[in-house]
Amino acid sequence: MQIVLTEDQELLAKTAADFAAEHSPIKRVRDLRDSNDPLGYSRALWKQMAELGWVGIPFPEAVGGAGMGLAELAVVLEALGRSLVPEPFLSTVLLAGEAISRHGDDAVRAEWLPRIVRGEAVMACAYPETTSRYALSQVATRCEAAGSGFRITGEKSHVLDAAGCDGFLVSARSAGADNDPQGIELFAVSADAPGVEIVGQTRVDHRNCAIVRLQGVEVAGDARVGAPGRGHTVLEDVVDRATVGLCAEMLGGMSRAFEMTLAHLKEREQFGAPIGSFQALKHRAAELFVEIELVRSCVMAAARAVDAEASDARKLVSLAKARCSDAFVLAGNEGVQMFGGVGMTDEYDIGFYLKRARVAEMTFGDAAYHRSRWAQLSGY
C-alpha cells in the first residue's frame, strides 16, 4: 500500500493550505467564539469550498461531484485542521452525504446530493442519543408506519452541525430492543418539518452541536436510506469514513500545535538561553515529533484501505483513531505546558488546539474504545 501523496494530492493539499491561511486563520475561530455566532461557521465560505470542488470530492460525477476518494478528501481536511476550520465536512459530506450517496435510492439522492455538492445544503447525522455513547445500535428513537410513510418520535443529543442545518439523516427503530443492531431505519428529514425542534448546545471547542427532538415527525417512504431494518450497517460504513476524515483533521491540528510549540521553544529564553536548548524539553519535543509521524502513516493507510475496500480497513480505521486521540491530546497538553503560564491564558492560540483535541478525542470513539475494537476485529 502506497502511503505517500501523489503529485495531484500534493497540489490539492497546497491549495487547501493556502486557502485556509488566507480565509480561515486561527483568529477566525476566536472571532466566531467571541461573537457567539449561532452557526459557528460561514455558509458563504462553505459555498466557496464547494465551488473549489472540495465538498464534492467523494461524490459521483453524475451529481456534480469529483468521483475521487477519501484519500483526496483527507489531504484537504488535514490542511483545514491546521487552523481548526469549522465548516461541516464531517456531518454533511462524510456522514449524511456519503450515506445517501452510497446507500440511498434515486429519489433521496436526487433531492439532496446536488444541493450538497453545490454547497447549498448542510446536513447533520442525527444518530447519537444520551445513552448510546459509541454504540451505533443503541437507538431508542422509534418510527412507525403512517400511511405510505413513517412517523418518528425521539430525541438525539450532541448532533454535530445540527444548528442551522437544512436537513438530517435520522436513525429510528422500527423493531427490536433498544440495543439490537437489527430493526434500525435511517431517514432523510428536512430541518423545517413539523415536529422537529433544535436546541443548541455549547461545547468546549465551540463547534456547532445541538439536541434534536422529533415529535411525531412524518416522512415519506422514499426518504428511507438503506435497506429496511439495516440502518446499523449504513451507520457503520459512514462512521468509519467520517472517523478517517476526523483523523486527518486531527493530524493537521496536532502538526500545527507542534509547530507553534517548537517556535516558542526557540524564542523563549530562560537563564540566558532558549528553553528549547534544555535537554529535557528536547526529549519531549522529539517524542511528540515521532508520535505525529506515526499518526501520519496510520491516517494515510486507513484512508487508502477504506478507498480500496480492503479486508483490514476497519482495523486500520481503529488504529488511526486510537493513535490520533492519544497524540492530539499529547500535542495539546505538551504545547500548553511548554508555553508555561501564558499557555493557560486565552490570549495564546495554543489553548484552542487543546480544546479541540479533547472533543475530537471522544468523537466517534476514544482511544480505549478503538483499541478494544481493534482487538476484537483481530480475534483477541
PDB file of C-alpha atoms in Angstrom, residues 8 27 31 36 44 52 90 100 103 139 144 235 246 251 260 266 270 289 294-295 302 345 361 365 375-376:
ATOM      1  CA  ASP A   8      -2.196  15.621  -7.611  1.00  0.00           C
ATOM      2  CA  LYS A  27      -8.063  34.174  14.561  1.00  0.00           C
ATOM      3  CA  ASP A  31     -13.846  35.723  16.386  1.00  0.00           C
ATOM      4  CA  ASN A  36     -21.413  33.817  19.810  1.00  0.00           C
ATOM      5  CA  ALA A  44     -20.550  31.777   2.393  1.00  0.00           C
ATOM      6  CA  LEU A  52     -13.426  24.742  -5.391  1.00  0.00           C
ATOM      7  CA  LEU A  90     -17.772  15.547   8.731  1.00  0.00           C
ATOM      8  CA  ILE A 100     -27.249   8.997   0.888  1.00  0.00           C
ATOM      9  CA  HIS A 103     -26.995   3.647   0.225  1.00  0.00           C
ATOM     10  CA  VAL A 139     -31.308   3.563  19.358  1.00  0.00           C
ATOM     11  CA  GLU A 144     -43.939   3.573  12.957  1.00  0.00           C
ATOM     12  CA  LEU A 235     -24.033   3.830  10.017  1.00  0.00           C
ATOM     13  CA  LEU A 246     -11.671  13.376  11.578  1.00  0.00           C
ATOM     14  CA  LEU A 251      -3.369  15.264  12.185  1.00  0.00           C
ATOM     15  CA  MET A 260       3.693  26.580  17.435  1.00  0.00           C
ATOM     16  CA  LYS A 266      13.247  28.657  20.092  1.00  0.00           C
ATOM     17  CA  GLN A 270      15.387  31.482  30.400  1.00  0.00           C
ATOM     18  CA  PHE A 289       7.537  14.524  16.630  1.00  0.00           C
ATOM     19  CA  LEU A 294       3.396   7.598  13.270  1.00  0.00           C
ATOM     20  CA  VAL A 295      -0.066   9.129  13.154  1.00  0.00           C
ATOM     21  CA  ALA A 302      -6.592   3.965   6.776  1.00  0.00           C
ATOM     22  CA  THR A 345      -4.292  32.242  29.086  1.00  0.00           C
ATOM     23  CA  GLU A 361     -10.569  12.548  21.196  1.00  0.00           C
ATOM     24  CA  GLY A 365     -14.886   6.691  19.911  1.00  0.00           C
ATOM     25  CA  ALA A 375      -8.506  -6.256  19.353  1.00  0.00           C
ATOM     26  CA  GLN A 376     -11.969  -7.675  18.663  1.00  0.00           C
TER      27      GLN A 376
END
